[in-house]
Coordinates of C-alpha atoms and ligand atoms in Angstrom, one line a residue:
Chain A
M5 CA 73.4 -5.4 41.9
A6 CA 76.0 -8.1 42.4
A7 CA 73.3 -10.8 41.8
D8 CA 72.1 -9.3 38.6
P9 CA 71.0 -12.4 36.5
T10 CA 71.6 -10.7 33.1
A11 CA 75.2 -10.3 33.9
V12 CA 75.5 -14.1 34.0
S13 CA 73.3 -15.0 31.0
G14 CA 74.8 -12.5 28.6
G15 CA 77.5 -9.9 29.2
A16 CA 76.8 -8.1 26.0
A17 CA 73.1 -7.6 26.7
A18 CA 73.9 -6.3 30.2
G19 CA 76.4 -3.9 28.7
A20 CA 73.8 -2.6 26.2
A21 CA 71.3 -2.2 29.0
A22 CA 73.8 -0.3 31.1
D23 CA 74.6 2.0 28.1
L24 CA 70.8 2.6 27.7
I25 CA 70.5 3.6 31.3
A26 CA 73.6 5.8 31.1
D27 CA 72.1 7.5 28.1
L28 CA 68.9 8.3 29.9
P29 CA 68.7 11.9 31.1
P30 CA 69.5 11.9 34.9
A31 CA 66.5 12.2 37.2
P32 CA 65.7 15.7 38.2
G33 CA 67.3 17.1 41.4
V34 CA 64.0 17.6 43.1
W35 CA 60.6 16.5 42.0
C36 CA 57.6 16.9 44.2
S37 CA 53.9 16.7 43.7
G38 CA 50.8 17.7 45.7
L39 CA 52.6 18.7 48.9
R40 CA 50.3 19.8 51.7
K41 CA 50.9 20.8 55.3
R42 CA 48.6 22.2 57.9
Y43 CA 49.7 23.5 61.3
G44 CA 46.7 23.1 63.5
R45 CA 43.8 24.3 61.4
R46 CA 45.9 26.8 59.4
P47 CA 47.1 25.5 56.1
A48 CA 50.7 26.4 55.5
V49 CA 51.2 24.7 52.2
E50 CA 48.5 23.5 49.8
D51 CA 49.0 21.4 46.7
V52 CA 52.5 22.5 45.7
S53 CA 54.3 20.7 42.9
L54 CA 57.7 21.7 41.5
E55 CA 60.7 20.3 39.8
V56 CA 64.4 21.4 39.6
G57 CA 66.4 19.8 36.8
R58 CA 70.2 19.2 36.9
G59 CA 72.1 22.3 36.2
E60 CA 69.1 24.4 36.7
V61 CA 68.6 27.2 39.2
V62 CA 65.1 27.6 40.4
G63 CA 64.1 30.5 42.7
L64 CA 61.3 30.1 45.2
L65 CA 59.6 33.5 45.8
G66 CA 56.7 34.8 47.8
P67 CA 55.9 37.0 50.7
N68 CA 56.7 36.2 54.3
G69 CA 54.7 33.2 55.5
A70 CA 53.9 32.0 52.0
G71 CA 55.2 28.6 52.9
K72 CA 58.6 28.6 51.2
T73 CA 60.5 27.3 54.2
T74 CA 57.9 24.7 54.9
V75 CA 58.1 23.4 51.3
I76 CA 61.9 23.2 51.6
K77 CA 61.7 21.4 54.9
M78 CA 59.2 18.9 53.5
L79 CA 61.5 18.2 50.6
L80 CA 64.3 17.3 53.1
G81 CA 62.1 15.3 55.5
L82 CA 62.4 17.8 58.3
V83 CA 58.7 18.4 58.3
Q84 CA 56.3 15.5 57.6
P85 CA 53.9 16.5 54.8
D86 CA 50.2 15.7 55.3
A87 CA 50.1 14.6 51.6
G88 CA 52.2 14.6 48.6
E89 CA 55.3 12.8 47.2
V90 CA 58.9 13.9 47.0
M91 CA 61.8 12.5 44.9
L92 CA 65.3 13.6 45.5
L93 CA 67.8 12.9 42.7
G94 CA 65.6 10.1 41.4
R95 CA 65.0 8.4 44.8
S96 CA 62.0 8.5 47.0
A97 CA 62.7 11.0 49.8
S98 CA 61.2 8.5 52.4
D99 CA 64.5 6.8 52.2
P100 CA 67.1 8.9 54.1
A101 CA 69.8 7.7 51.7
A102 CA 68.1 9.9 49.0
R103 CA 69.7 12.8 50.8
A104 CA 73.3 11.5 50.4
R105 CA 74.0 14.1 47.7
V106 CA 72.0 16.9 49.0
G107 CA 73.4 20.1 50.5
Y108 CA 71.2 22.3 52.6
L109 CA 71.5 25.8 54.1
P110 CA 68.7 26.3 56.6
E111 CA 67.0 29.6 57.1
L112 CA 67.9 29.2 60.7
F113 CA 71.6 28.5 60.3
R114 CA 73.3 27.4 63.6
Y115 CA 76.1 25.0 64.0
Q116 CA 77.5 23.3 67.1
P117 CA 79.1 26.2 68.9
W118 CA 81.6 24.0 70.7
L119 CA 83.1 22.8 67.5
S120 CA 85.6 24.6 65.2
A121 CA 84.5 25.4 61.6
A122 CA 86.7 22.6 60.3
E123 CA 85.2 20.2 62.7
V124 CA 81.7 21.1 61.7
L125 CA 82.6 20.3 58.1
A126 CA 84.3 17.1 59.0
L127 CA 81.2 16.0 61.0
H128 CA 78.9 16.6 58.0
V129 CA 81.3 14.8 55.7
R130 CA 81.2 11.8 58.1
L131 CA 77.4 11.9 58.3
T132 CA 77.1 11.7 54.5
G133 CA 79.5 8.9 54.3
A134 CA 81.4 10.7 51.5
G135 CA 85.1 10.4 51.5
V136 CA 86.1 14.1 51.1
P137 CA 89.7 14.7 52.0
A138 CA 90.5 17.3 54.6
R139 CA 92.2 19.5 52.0
E140 CA 89.0 19.7 49.9
Q141 CA 87.0 20.4 53.1
L142 CA 89.2 23.4 53.7
E143 CA 88.7 24.5 50.1
S144 CA 85.0 24.8 50.7
L145 CA 85.9 27.1 53.6
S146 CA 88.1 29.2 51.3
L147 CA 85.1 29.4 48.9
V148 CA 83.1 31.2 51.6
G149 CA 86.0 33.3 52.9
L150 CA 86.5 31.4 56.2
R151 CA 89.8 29.7 55.4
D152 CA 91.7 31.5 58.1
R153 CA 89.0 30.9 60.7
A154 CA 89.0 27.1 60.2
G155 CA 90.3 26.4 63.7
D156 CA 88.1 28.8 65.6
R157 CA 85.1 27.8 67.6
V158 CA 81.8 28.4 65.8
G159 CA 80.4 29.9 69.1
G160 CA 82.5 33.0 68.5
F161 CA 81.3 33.5 64.9
S162 CA 79.1 36.5 63.9
K163 CA 75.8 35.7 62.2
G164 CA 77.2 36.4 58.8
M165 CA 80.1 34.1 59.4
Q166 CA 77.8 31.4 60.5
Q167 CA 75.8 31.8 57.4
R168 CA 79.0 31.5 55.3
L169 CA 79.9 28.4 57.3
G170 CA 76.4 27.1 56.5
L171 CA 77.1 27.6 52.8
A172 CA 80.3 25.6 53.2
V173 CA 78.4 22.9 55.0
A174 CA 75.9 22.7 52.1
L175 CA 78.7 22.5 49.6
V176 CA 81.2 20.3 51.3
A177 CA 80.0 16.8 50.5
Q178 CA 80.0 17.0 46.7
P179 CA 76.3 17.7 46.4
E180 CA 74.2 17.1 43.3
L181 CA 71.3 19.1 44.7
V182 CA 71.7 22.2 46.8
I183 CA 68.9 23.8 48.6
L184 CA 69.5 27.3 50.0
D185 CA 66.9 28.9 52.2
E186 CA 67.6 32.7 52.2
P187 CA 71.3 32.2 51.7
T188 CA 72.1 35.9 51.9
S189 CA 69.9 37.1 54.7
A190 CA 72.9 37.9 57.0
L191 CA 75.5 38.6 54.4
D192 CA 77.2 41.9 53.4
P193 CA 77.1 43.0 49.7
L194 CA 80.4 41.2 49.1
G195 CA 79.1 38.0 50.5
R196 CA 76.0 38.3 48.3
A197 CA 78.1 38.6 45.3
D198 CA 80.1 35.5 46.5
V199 CA 76.8 33.6 46.8
R200 CA 75.9 34.6 43.2
D201 CA 79.2 33.3 41.9
I202 CA 78.9 30.1 43.9
V203 CA 75.4 29.4 42.6
L204 CA 76.4 30.1 39.0
D205 CA 79.4 27.8 39.5
L206 CA 77.2 25.0 40.8
K207 CA 74.9 25.5 37.8
G208 CA 77.9 25.2 35.5
R209 CA 78.8 21.9 37.1
G210 CA 75.3 20.5 36.5
V211 CA 74.2 20.8 40.1
A212 CA 70.5 21.4 40.7
V213 CA 69.9 24.5 42.9
L214 CA 66.7 25.5 44.7
L215 CA 67.0 29.0 46.1
N216 CA 64.7 31.0 48.3
S217 CA 65.5 34.6 48.6
H218 CA 63.5 37.8 49.0
L219 CA 66.1 39.8 47.3
I220 CA 64.4 39.7 44.0
G221 CA 67.3 41.3 42.1
E222 CA 69.5 38.5 43.2
V223 CA 67.0 35.8 42.1
E224 CA 66.6 37.6 38.8
R225 CA 70.3 37.4 38.2
V226 CA 70.9 33.7 38.9
C227 CA 67.7 31.9 38.4
D228 CA 66.5 30.1 35.2
R229 CA 63.0 29.7 36.5
V230 CA 61.0 31.0 39.4
V231 CA 58.2 29.4 41.4
I232 CA 56.0 32.0 43.2
L233 CA 54.1 30.9 46.3
D234 CA 51.4 32.9 47.9
R235 CA 49.6 31.8 51.1
G236 CA 50.8 28.2 50.6
R237 CA 49.6 27.9 47.0
L238 CA 51.5 28.0 43.7
A239 CA 50.7 31.5 42.4
A240 CA 52.8 31.3 39.2
S241 CA 55.8 29.5 37.9
G242 CA 57.9 29.4 34.8
S243 CA 61.0 30.8 33.1
L244 CA 61.8 34.4 33.8
A245 CA 61.2 35.3 30.2
K246 CA 57.8 33.7 30.3
L247 CA 56.8 35.2 33.6
L248 CA 58.1 38.6 32.8
G249 CA 56.2 38.3 29.6
Q250 CA 56.3 41.2 27.2
R251 CA 59.5 43.0 26.7
E252 CA 60.1 46.4 25.2
V253 CA 62.9 48.3 23.5
R254 CA 63.6 52.0 23.9
L255 CA 65.3 53.8 21.1
H256 CA 66.8 57.3 20.9
L257 CA 66.4 58.4 17.3
T258 CA 66.7 61.6 15.3
D259 CA 65.9 62.3 11.6
V260 CA 63.0 59.9 11.7
S261 CA 61.3 59.9 8.4
A262 CA 57.6 58.9 7.9
A263 CA 58.8 55.6 6.5
A264 CA 61.0 54.9 9.6
Q265 CA 58.0 55.8 11.8
A266 CA 55.8 53.4 9.9
R267 CA 58.5 50.7 10.3
L268 CA 58.5 51.3 14.0
A269 CA 54.7 51.1 14.3
A270 CA 54.8 47.9 12.3
T271 CA 56.9 46.2 14.9
G272 CA 54.6 46.6 17.8
E273 CA 52.8 49.1 19.9
L274 CA 54.7 52.4 19.7
E275 CA 55.0 55.2 22.3
R276 CA 56.9 58.4 21.6
A277 CA 58.4 61.0 24.1
G278 CA 60.4 63.5 22.2
D279 CA 63.3 61.7 20.5
W280 CA 62.6 58.5 22.6
F281 CA 60.6 55.7 21.0
T282 CA 59.3 52.8 23.0
V283 CA 58.3 49.7 21.0
A284 CA 56.7 46.6 22.5
L285 CA 58.3 43.5 21.2
P286 CA 56.2 40.6 20.0
A287 CA 55.9 37.7 22.4
D288 CA 57.4 35.2 20.0
D289 CA 60.5 37.3 19.5
D290 CA 63.3 35.1 18.4
A291 CA 66.0 37.7 19.0
T292 CA 65.9 39.0 15.4
T293 CA 63.3 41.7 15.8
V294 CA 65.6 44.3 17.3
P295 CA 68.6 43.9 14.9
D296 CA 66.2 43.8 11.9
L297 CA 64.4 46.9 13.1
V298 CA 67.6 48.8 13.7
G299 CA 69.0 47.8 10.3
D300 CA 65.8 49.0 8.6
L301 CA 65.7 52.3 10.5
I302 CA 69.2 53.1 9.4
A303 CA 68.3 52.2 5.8
E304 CA 65.4 54.7 6.1
G305 CA 67.9 57.4 7.1
A306 CA 67.2 57.5 10.8
R307 CA 70.1 58.2 13.1
V308 CA 70.3 55.7 16.0
H309 CA 71.8 57.1 19.3
A310 CA 70.7 54.4 21.7
V311 CA 68.9 51.1 21.8
E312 CA 67.9 50.0 25.3
P313 CA 66.1 46.8 26.0
T314 CA 63.7 47.3 29.0
R315 CA 62.0 44.7 30.9
I316 CA 59.2 44.7 33.4
S317 CA 61.1 44.0 36.5
L318 CA 60.5 40.8 38.4
E319 CA 59.6 42.8 41.4
D320 CA 56.8 44.6 39.5
R321 CA 55.6 41.4 38.1
L322 CA 55.7 39.6 41.5
L323 CA 53.7 42.5 43.1
G324 CA 51.3 42.3 40.2
I325 CA 50.8 38.5 40.6
L326 CA 50.4 38.8 44.4
R327 CA 48.0 41.7 44.2
A328 CA 45.9 40.0 41.6
G329 CA 45.7 36.9 43.8
H330 CA 44.6 38.9 46.8
G331 CA 42.2 41.0 44.9
G332 CA 40.4 37.9 43.5
D333 CA 39.5 36.9 47.0
R334 CA 37.8 40.0 48.0
Chain B
M32 CA 75.2 5.6 55.3
S33 CA 74.4 2.8 57.7
S34 CA 72.5 3.6 60.8
A35 CA 75.2 2.0 63.0
R36 CA 77.7 4.5 61.7
T37 CA 75.3 7.3 62.4
V38 CA 74.9 6.1 66.0
V39 CA 78.6 5.9 66.5
I40 CA 79.3 9.4 65.0
I41 CA 76.5 11.0 67.0
A42 CA 77.5 9.2 70.2
A43 CA 81.1 10.4 69.8
L44 CA 79.8 14.0 69.0
T45 CA 77.8 13.9 72.2
L46 CA 80.8 12.9 74.3
R47 CA 82.8 15.6 72.7
E48 CA 80.1 18.1 73.5
A49 CA 80.0 16.9 77.1
S50 CA 83.8 17.2 77.4
R51 CA 83.8 20.7 75.9
R52 CA 80.8 22.2 77.7
R53 CA 81.2 23.6 81.2
V54 CA 79.2 20.7 82.7
L55 CA 82.3 18.5 82.7
L56 CA 84.4 21.1 84.5
A57 CA 81.7 21.7 87.0
L58 CA 81.3 18.0 87.7
A59 CA 85.1 17.6 88.1
V60 CA 85.3 20.4 90.6
L61 CA 82.4 19.1 92.6
T62 CA 83.7 15.6 92.5
V63 CA 87.1 16.6 93.8
A64 CA 85.5 18.7 96.5
L65 CA 83.2 15.9 97.6
L66 CA 86.1 13.4 97.6
G67 CA 88.3 15.7 99.7
L68 CA 85.5 16.5 102.1
S69 CA 84.5 12.9 102.6
G70 CA 88.2 12.0 103.0
W71 CA 88.5 14.5 105.8
G72 CA 85.2 13.3 107.4
F73 CA 86.3 9.6 107.3
S74 CA 89.7 10.4 108.7
R75 CA 87.9 12.2 111.6
L76 CA 85.7 9.1 112.1
A77 CA 88.8 6.9 112.2
A78 CA 90.5 9.3 114.7
E79 CA 87.4 9.3 117.0
S80 CA 87.0 5.5 117.0
S81 CA 90.7 4.9 117.7
E82 CA 91.2 7.7 120.3
F83 CA 88.2 7.1 122.4
S84 CA 87.4 3.6 121.5
T85 CA 83.8 4.4 122.1
L86 CA 82.8 2.6 118.9
T87 CA 82.9 -1.1 118.5
S88 CA 84.3 -2.4 115.2
G89 CA 80.7 -3.2 114.2
E90 CA 79.5 0.2 115.0
A91 CA 82.4 1.7 113.1
R92 CA 81.6 -0.3 110.0
L93 CA 78.0 0.7 110.4
A94 CA 79.0 4.4 110.5
A95 CA 81.3 3.9 107.6
S96 CA 78.6 2.3 105.6
Q97 CA 76.2 5.1 106.3
L98 CA 78.7 7.8 105.4
L99 CA 79.7 6.0 102.3
N100 CA 76.1 5.7 101.1
L101 CA 75.5 9.4 102.0
V102 CA 78.5 10.5 99.9
M103 CA 77.5 8.1 97.1
F104 CA 74.0 9.7 97.2
G105 CA 75.8 13.0 96.5
F106 CA 77.5 11.6 93.5
S107 CA 74.4 10.0 92.1
L108 CA 72.7 13.3 92.5
M109 CA 75.5 15.0 90.6
A110 CA 75.4 12.4 87.9
A111 CA 71.6 12.9 87.7
L112 CA 71.8 16.7 87.5
G113 CA 74.7 16.6 85.1
T114 CA 73.2 14.2 82.6
A115 CA 69.7 15.6 82.9
F116 CA 70.9 19.1 82.2
L117 CA 73.1 17.8 79.4
A118 CA 70.3 15.8 77.7
G119 CA 68.1 18.9 77.6
P120 CA 70.4 21.2 75.6
T121 CA 71.7 18.4 73.4
L122 CA 68.2 17.5 72.1
S123 CA 65.5 20.1 72.5
G124 CA 68.2 22.8 72.6
E125 CA 69.4 21.7 69.2
T126 CA 66.0 21.5 67.7
E127 CA 65.1 25.0 69.1
S128 CA 68.3 26.6 68.0
G129 CA 68.3 25.0 64.5
I130 CA 71.5 23.0 64.9
A131 CA 69.4 19.9 64.3
L132 CA 68.2 21.1 60.9
A133 CA 71.5 20.7 59.1
V134 CA 72.3 17.4 60.8
L135 CA 68.9 15.8 60.2
A136 CA 69.0 16.9 56.5
R137 CA 71.9 14.5 56.1
P138 CA 71.2 10.9 55.0
V139 CA 70.6 9.8 58.6
R140 CA 67.6 8.2 60.4
R141 CA 66.2 10.2 63.2
S142 CA 66.1 7.1 65.4
A143 CA 69.8 6.5 64.8
V144 CA 70.6 10.1 65.8
L145 CA 68.5 9.7 69.0
L146 CA 70.2 6.4 69.8
G147 CA 73.6 8.0 69.3
K148 CA 72.7 10.9 71.6
W149 CA 71.4 8.5 74.2
L150 CA 74.4 6.2 74.0
G151 CA 76.8 9.1 74.3
L152 CA 74.9 10.4 77.4
V153 CA 74.8 6.9 78.9
V154 CA 78.6 6.5 78.4
F155 CA 79.2 9.9 79.9
G156 CA 76.9 9.5 82.9
S157 CA 77.9 6.0 83.7
G158 CA 81.6 6.7 83.2
F159 CA 81.3 9.6 85.6
I160 CA 79.5 7.7 88.3
V161 CA 81.8 4.6 88.1
L162 CA 85.0 6.7 88.2
A163 CA 83.8 8.9 91.0
G164 CA 82.3 6.0 93.0
L165 CA 85.5 4.0 92.7
A166 CA 87.5 7.0 93.8
Q167 CA 85.2 7.3 96.8
C168 CA 85.6 3.6 97.7
V169 CA 89.4 4.1 97.6
V170 CA 89.1 7.1 99.9
V171 CA 87.1 5.1 102.4
W172 CA 89.4 2.2 102.2
A173 CA 92.5 4.4 102.8
T174 CA 90.9 6.3 105.7
V175 CA 88.8 3.8 107.7
D176 CA 89.9 0.5 106.1
Y177 CA 86.4 -0.3 104.9
W178 CA 85.8 -2.0 101.5
P179 CA 82.3 -2.5 100.3
P180 CA 81.1 -6.1 99.9
Q181 CA 80.0 -5.8 96.2
P182 CA 81.6 -2.7 94.7
A183 CA 81.1 -3.8 91.1
V184 CA 77.4 -4.5 91.6
A185 CA 77.0 -1.2 93.4
L186 CA 78.7 0.9 90.8
A187 CA 76.8 -0.9 88.0
L188 CA 73.5 -0.2 89.7
L189 CA 74.4 3.5 90.1
A190 CA 75.2 3.6 86.4
A191 CA 71.8 2.0 85.7
Q192 CA 70.1 4.6 87.9
T193 CA 71.8 7.3 85.9
T194 CA 70.7 5.6 82.7
V195 CA 67.1 5.5 83.8
L196 CA 67.1 9.2 84.7
L197 CA 68.7 10.3 81.5
T198 CA 66.4 8.2 79.4
L199 CA 63.5 10.1 81.0
A200 CA 65.3 13.4 80.4
V201 CA 65.7 12.4 76.7
L202 CA 62.0 11.6 76.4
L203 CA 61.1 14.9 78.0
S204 CA 63.5 16.9 75.9
T205 CA 61.8 15.6 72.7
A206 CA 58.6 17.2 73.9
V207 CA 59.4 20.2 76.1
S208 CA 62.1 23.0 76.3
P209 CA 65.6 22.2 77.4
M210 CA 65.5 23.8 80.8
A211 CA 62.1 22.3 81.6
S212 CA 63.1 18.8 80.7
G213 CA 66.1 19.0 83.1
V214 CA 64.1 20.5 85.9
V215 CA 61.2 18.0 85.5
A216 CA 63.6 15.0 85.4
V217 CA 65.6 16.0 88.4
G218 CA 62.3 16.9 90.2
L219 CA 60.9 13.4 89.6
F220 CA 64.2 11.9 90.7
G221 CA 64.0 13.8 94.0
A222 CA 60.3 13.0 94.4
T223 CA 60.8 9.2 94.1
W224 CA 63.7 9.4 96.5
V225 CA 61.5 11.1 99.1
A226 CA 58.7 8.7 98.4
G227 CA 61.2 5.9 98.9
V228 CA 62.2 7.3 102.3
V229 CA 58.5 7.7 103.2
G230 CA 57.9 4.1 102.2
G231 CA 60.9 3.0 104.4
A232 CA 59.4 4.9 107.3
G233 CA 56.1 3.3 106.6
A234 CA 57.7 -0.2 106.7
S235 CA 59.3 0.5 110.1
L236 CA 56.1 1.8 111.5
D237 CA 54.1 -1.0 110.0
N238 CA 52.0 1.5 108.1
E239 CA 50.9 -0.2 104.9
G240 CA 49.6 3.0 103.2
L241 CA 53.0 4.8 103.7
E242 CA 54.9 1.7 102.6
R243 CA 52.9 1.5 99.4
V244 CA 53.9 5.1 98.5
G245 CA 57.5 3.9 98.3
T246 CA 56.7 0.7 96.4
V247 CA 54.5 2.5 93.8
S248 CA 57.0 5.3 93.2
R249 CA 59.8 2.7 92.7
V250 CA 57.8 1.0 90.0
L251 CA 56.9 4.3 88.2
L252 CA 60.4 5.6 88.1
P253 CA 63.0 2.9 88.9
T254 CA 65.8 5.3 90.1
D255 CA 65.1 4.9 93.8
G256 CA 64.8 1.1 93.7
L257 CA 68.2 0.9 91.8
W258 CA 69.7 3.3 94.3
R259 CA 68.5 1.2 97.2
G260 CA 70.1 -1.9 95.5
A261 CA 73.3 0.0 95.1
M262 CA 73.3 1.1 98.8
H263 CA 72.8 -2.5 99.8
A264 CA 75.8 -3.5 97.8
F265 CA 77.9 -0.8 99.4
Q266 CA 77.0 -1.3 103.0
D267 CA 78.4 -3.7 105.6
P268 CA 76.5 -7.0 105.3
S269 CA 76.7 -7.7 109.1
P270 CA 73.4 -8.3 111.0
I271 CA 73.9 -5.2 113.1
T272 CA 73.6 -3.1 109.9
A273 CA 70.5 -4.9 108.8
S274 CA 68.7 -4.6 112.1
F275 CA 69.6 -0.9 112.3
A276 CA 68.3 -0.3 108.8
A277 CA 65.0 -2.1 109.6
A278 CA 64.5 -0.4 112.9
E279 CA 65.3 3.2 112.1
A280 CA 64.3 3.3 108.4
F281 CA 67.4 5.3 107.9
P282 CA 67.5 6.7 104.4
F283 CA 71.1 5.9 103.8
L284 CA 70.9 2.2 104.6
S285 CA 68.9 -0.4 102.6
M286 CA 67.2 -3.5 103.9
A287 CA 67.2 -5.8 101.0
P288 CA 69.2 -6.5 97.8
L289 CA 67.6 -6.0 94.4
T290 CA 65.5 -8.8 92.9
A291 CA 66.1 -10.0 89.4
G292 CA 62.5 -9.1 88.6
Y293 CA 63.0 -5.5 89.6
L294 CA 66.1 -5.3 87.4
A295 CA 64.2 -6.7 84.5
W296 CA 61.4 -4.2 85.1
A297 CA 64.0 -1.4 85.1
A298 CA 65.4 -2.6 81.8
L299 CA 61.9 -2.8 80.3
W300 CA 61.1 0.6 81.6
V301 CA 64.2 2.1 79.9
A302 CA 63.2 0.4 76.6
M303 CA 59.7 1.6 76.8
I304 CA 60.6 5.2 77.6
W305 CA 63.2 5.1 74.9
G306 CA 60.6 3.9 72.4
L307 CA 58.3 6.7 73.4
A308 CA 61.1 9.2 72.9
V309 CA 61.8 7.8 69.4
A310 CA 58.1 8.0 68.5
S311 CA 57.9 11.6 69.7
F312 CA 61.1 12.5 67.9
L313 CA 60.1 10.9 64.6
R314 CA 56.8 12.9 64.5
K315 CA 58.4 16.2 65.4
D316 CA 58.3 18.9 62.7
L317 CA 61.5 20.9 62.9
Ligands
LIG53 N1 56.3 25.0 63.4 C1 55.3 25.7 63.0 N2 54.2 25.8 63.8 C2 53.1 26.5 63.4 N3 53.0 27.2 62.2 C3 54.1 27.2 61.4 C4 55.2 26.5 61.8 N4 56.1 26.7 60.8 C5 55.5 27.5 59.9 N5 54.3 27.8 60.3 C6 53.3 28.6 59.5 O1 53.3 28.2 58.2 C7 53.2 29.3 57.3 C8 54.4 29.3 56.3 O2 55.6 29.5 57.0 P1 57.0 29.5 56.3 O3 57.1 28.3 55.4 O4 58.1 29.7 57.3 O5 57.0 30.8 55.4 P2 58.1 31.5 54.5 O6 59.3 30.7 54.6 O7 57.5 31.5 53.1 O8 58.2 32.9 55.1 C9 53.2 30.5 58.2 O9 51.9 30.9 58.3 C10 53.7 30.1 59.5 O10 53.1 30.8 60.5
LIG54 MG1 61.2 31.2 55.3

């Protein structure tokens, strides 16, 4: 950088170039392509590609043994991929320095039992080379509810407390990419809510988050996109809206005239159970269908008691995808 | 994050681990016990030789040399056990338990982490053997007024012996479980010592086959050769000691000082084993 020749030949040109670079969208948090890994003769991961943009939360889903942890470990250089390429924050992952701004909570979270919680954080800050002051390090302990245990030896921590410490470790060195492998597996419901808040806060600050959890409800609440793995392969991926596909709306109506009924039927496939009407919404719904429909129904004299959007749950969709994948083999 | 910084951080962490684990306390207790016991033994030796005057001064020095080497063997065994059983948990223990996952996901090179661990262990093991050995020399000097001819060389060789063994333990712990690596390292250490004694007996009996056992084992694992060099630097250099050592093949006396060639081999051996350990650690899937 210091020996940049353009800086000598023309300061203005160099400035313009710097502006251009600054205006470019930042490289994604993670980008990987064609990842493959076999253990012995058993393939664990086959041809997995994914990307997590800045400020995006991506959920990695799949049954046990699908290869989620293996993918995460390959991203971090903990497992050597047999094939494929990984970029972290715009740098090739083969250079350890690419992990300077990466926070990681392993599925198997264990920290040096002979150190105190505060010492573990200090160690990780030193290893990243980031100058995080001690006060800020303690703040990340507060964030996970361990502030008053900062001086206690980690060896005496419960599993849940160690997982909380692991979260603090992942967050302590000002990460721009955070990878959490089942971050709530040992946490109480309160801790799970904390993790949700932490993830949403990271997203708000433009941090890329890759999250692996089998608590689908949790994933559904925080993730922008999901990637579904099944037996090492990408089974499906996309935004929640796209993956969940068709949505429906349930209406509780009385005084439904023939015209109102026709209006309902014109919107989409209609089902009726007593006073409850379920209407499928068009796939290209741009958020005007429901208000327009309700307005028209009222104009036709119908009385509207309730309007409930319903979605096929992610869980049902996931089961569907996995069953379809397995059925295809047989 | 430069690799040198990583090495220093991990070495300091390893030293802190050693100081906080029970291994340090155990070593300290054993050391004090051995120092006290040997102080008592040497003071008995001094009392015998002055009360009955049955020992000539040469014989007294010979006895002191043997006893000193015997106690030093105890210390080197303790250093070997201590570092070998520290190297296991700190490497394979950490990969097994998952502690290594969070550390190695940081912007660090694995080779730098391994070098840091190794360096921390070398400082710990060498520091222990030098301090304990020096304390023992002072005990001997205070009780029977014997001071070894080359204490610095002897202590350095003991430190080298510890380094050789813990390098082996580090290699083993990148491949097998923590307990197994400690047991195998200490077992090999004991086996080469026995082979060295057998070789010594072979030499005094003019049995070439037996003698070769000692020579070969000393090349395969240089702990025993370094140990013999250290003994030579501790013991009384008078001819009476030399003739006694040659005639009796006594395991706690050595016939010859170390050659520069052997030292070079030991250094090369450490470098090679360390290289193997790095290669094994780099390929490991965590
Ligand atoms: N160290 C290993 N040695 C052998 N097989 C492994 C190892 N790690 C993972 N596997 C195998 O790889 C597959 C994927 O495992 P993993 O990535 O842990 O799944 P997930 O995290 O999705 O539950 C499994 O079949 C598992 O048995
Ligand atoms: Mg997993």
